[in-house]
């Protein structure tokens, strides 16, 4: 039981982590809590399902339920969602930022953006649950008494590969350094010649693309629904805050912690309350360690 | 004619009830600067507390006391106040978006409780046959509704008048001072945290009161009445009307609910039944657009706050 | 005397539109010259530097650098025209390593050029070379100042502006910082700084400006300002670390 819950927790956690990285980037670099971030997950998942409906999910490769087409769909969704994120910034957040609006005004605006984005999904794709494939899979025993579907193992591995790549990017590329610099001090970054607009654009591109992947993975391992992202909003914020807002590793560990806590909680509390677990975790963190588990610097 | 009149009465009651909730939020945000993103949670607590206290007993439910209306209203306010006190003690020191995220989580958790604690809340089926005050005195539903309209009008006026006097009182001026510059307010010897907590509890109590009025009017309560979108609707009402201004809060409730109802009516007439879900989506998109456009093009809302604050600070 | 590199004329600037802090300030700096701006707290000294650097609202006047009009140019452009700026607080990235700080200093350079300049910076400072991977936040005040200047020099600026480079530093370190600035000026760089530590700063400067209430009050050779009784009474007596 516990072994299975841990395995499931890692899977949910990896998906939450991908989404939480974007929340964390926007808290640090764009400096506001973006309540519409979760809708980017939904959009990513649905863009991919549209791609799949034209190309099909492909002939299953090995034990997986899909073929290379779904990977192509994921890449397409990542690009599409990144564009969508930039579009929303251009229409909504950018003008507010340029006006020098209070950062809480950006949070209100993100309420509105979230409503629009979520309901556009409902409008375009309808309320029914959707799936990428109808292939049935046989769970494999990865450890004694721990079973996972091949798709789930694939998603877990791919999520970690993406996180690793992103870590290397932020750590060693000059753009990644500029992003970290701007997270600490926009003024000093500008003095160094960093173009703020460019960093903001790349922040949206990264968080949009990662959100899309989280959405596709969530759709692949559960299902697609218009409210799938919205239901992940609280876990995403919890993971980002748990990780201390700043570091990528923090957001990833925060994501895993939320995923594990949700799945392990089912062993002790009724499953109906599972969705409240991130909130309890959030309360505990904010109460005991407001700077997050890995945060060092204070947030003003 | 009767149909239209009934509809207008119904519409006015809902506007006033949401207006009361918006007034409560305005105390928290407009006056004190507390970012409560869990409005619907306190609204639900008020609604459910009222239902549990006043609905007639049913064998499968642990509560349902069948108590008098006014006891239900007072109980609903007490329950919201208590919940706000507990949540406030845990979260009041958080700033801006962190408070927003936490209170958003509160609302999510409260909806889960209403859905899952079946013995108390009736689960997804909810609670029914919740009484209205003096319901037996009227022979038609229209006259009963007109009576309830008078009641909510009185309640709204009471809340409005109370908040206006509070804001003008020394206590209200401290709240505004804290909102503008907490450090300065602390330097003047004001315990900012205590004032913020008081404002949070009072605002949530008012929101809970609105929830009770709503449930008493509809006569039925279920978790689906308290979907997260209500929080965003009430925020939109405040921002459209102009936060920091109680008249603005009421005006915003009228305009936003009017837009919501009008677009809903139009869609239900224009679209075939099969597309009603999509129609609901259009309604929500409209609310989102109104919110975003207000922030972009009229950031102070239709009637914003009178600039009295800096004078207080300067004196 | 060579022609001035930086010419600021009647600059008006501030943080909020319509509420300028710098009302009317002019100043010139020539290559190889150290110019110090002194004045009481709130005189608008820092804001004036930030206005040239493109960090605050530029509301009026003009700035030319190397013959080019750079009035109100945004900060990320200023570094490209050859103006380096070392702010007073937050002058390095504390969450980044020394190496990363220097890489950011050379953000506008091409990869090959960046590599050469990094090697040069490490040649000049064995201290930085020895602690490439240390995070900025573990450095002392003097070490931070050293890193901040090294960072600003990555792009070989023609003009370097420093906002209170010696604030909070031990007297011995202050001397080192000033000696470094002197050497920098000798190599032909124009140095413009704001200092509370007015006496010590004027001693190593060629010229000085006195600002008060966002306007020019006095200006002249540093040596003259040091001996001027009016300046001495107002700004030089016992105000070493007023901030």
GROMACS .gro file of N, CA and C in nm, chain A residues 4 15 25 54 58 83 95 219 235 249 273:
model
   33
    4UNK      N    1   0.292   0.160  -0.315
    4UNK     CA    2   0.212   0.205  -0.429
    4UNK      C    3   0.182   0.354  -0.417
   15UNK      N    4   0.451   1.576  -1.214
   15UNK     CA    5   0.365   1.661  -1.298
   15UNK      C    6   0.344   1.797  -1.231
   25UNK      N    7   0.882   3.070  -1.129
   25UNK     CA    8   0.947   3.170  -1.214
   25UNK      C    9   0.868   3.300  -1.213
   54UNK      N   10  -0.583   1.503  -3.529
   54UNK     CA   11  -0.547   1.503  -3.671
   54UNK      C   12  -0.445   1.394  -3.703
   58UNK      N   13  -0.065   0.784  -3.270
   58UNK     CA   14   0.042   0.704  -3.328
   58UNK      C   15   0.031   0.557  -3.289
   83UNK      N   16   0.338   3.052  -2.680
   83UNK     CA   17   0.286   3.166  -2.756
   83UNK      C   18   0.164   3.227  -2.687
   95UNK      N   19   0.080   4.565  -2.034
   95UNK     CA   20   0.031   4.703  -2.017
   95UNK      C   21   0.024   4.745  -1.870
  219UNK      N   22  -0.292   1.472  -1.862
  219UNK     CA   23  -0.397   1.417  -1.947
  219UNK      C   24  -0.370   1.272  -1.984
  235UNK      N   25  -0.224   2.287  -0.558
  235UNK     CA   26  -0.098   2.210  -0.551
  235UNK      C   27   0.021   2.284  -0.612
  249UNK      N   28   1.525   2.370  -0.809
  249UNK     CA   29   1.528   2.246  -0.732
  249UNK      C   30   1.422   2.253  -0.622
  273UNK      N   31  -1.110   1.414   0.089
  273UNK     CA   32  -1.040   1.532   0.139
  273UNK      C   33  -0.900   1.548   0.081
   0.00000   0.00000   0.00000
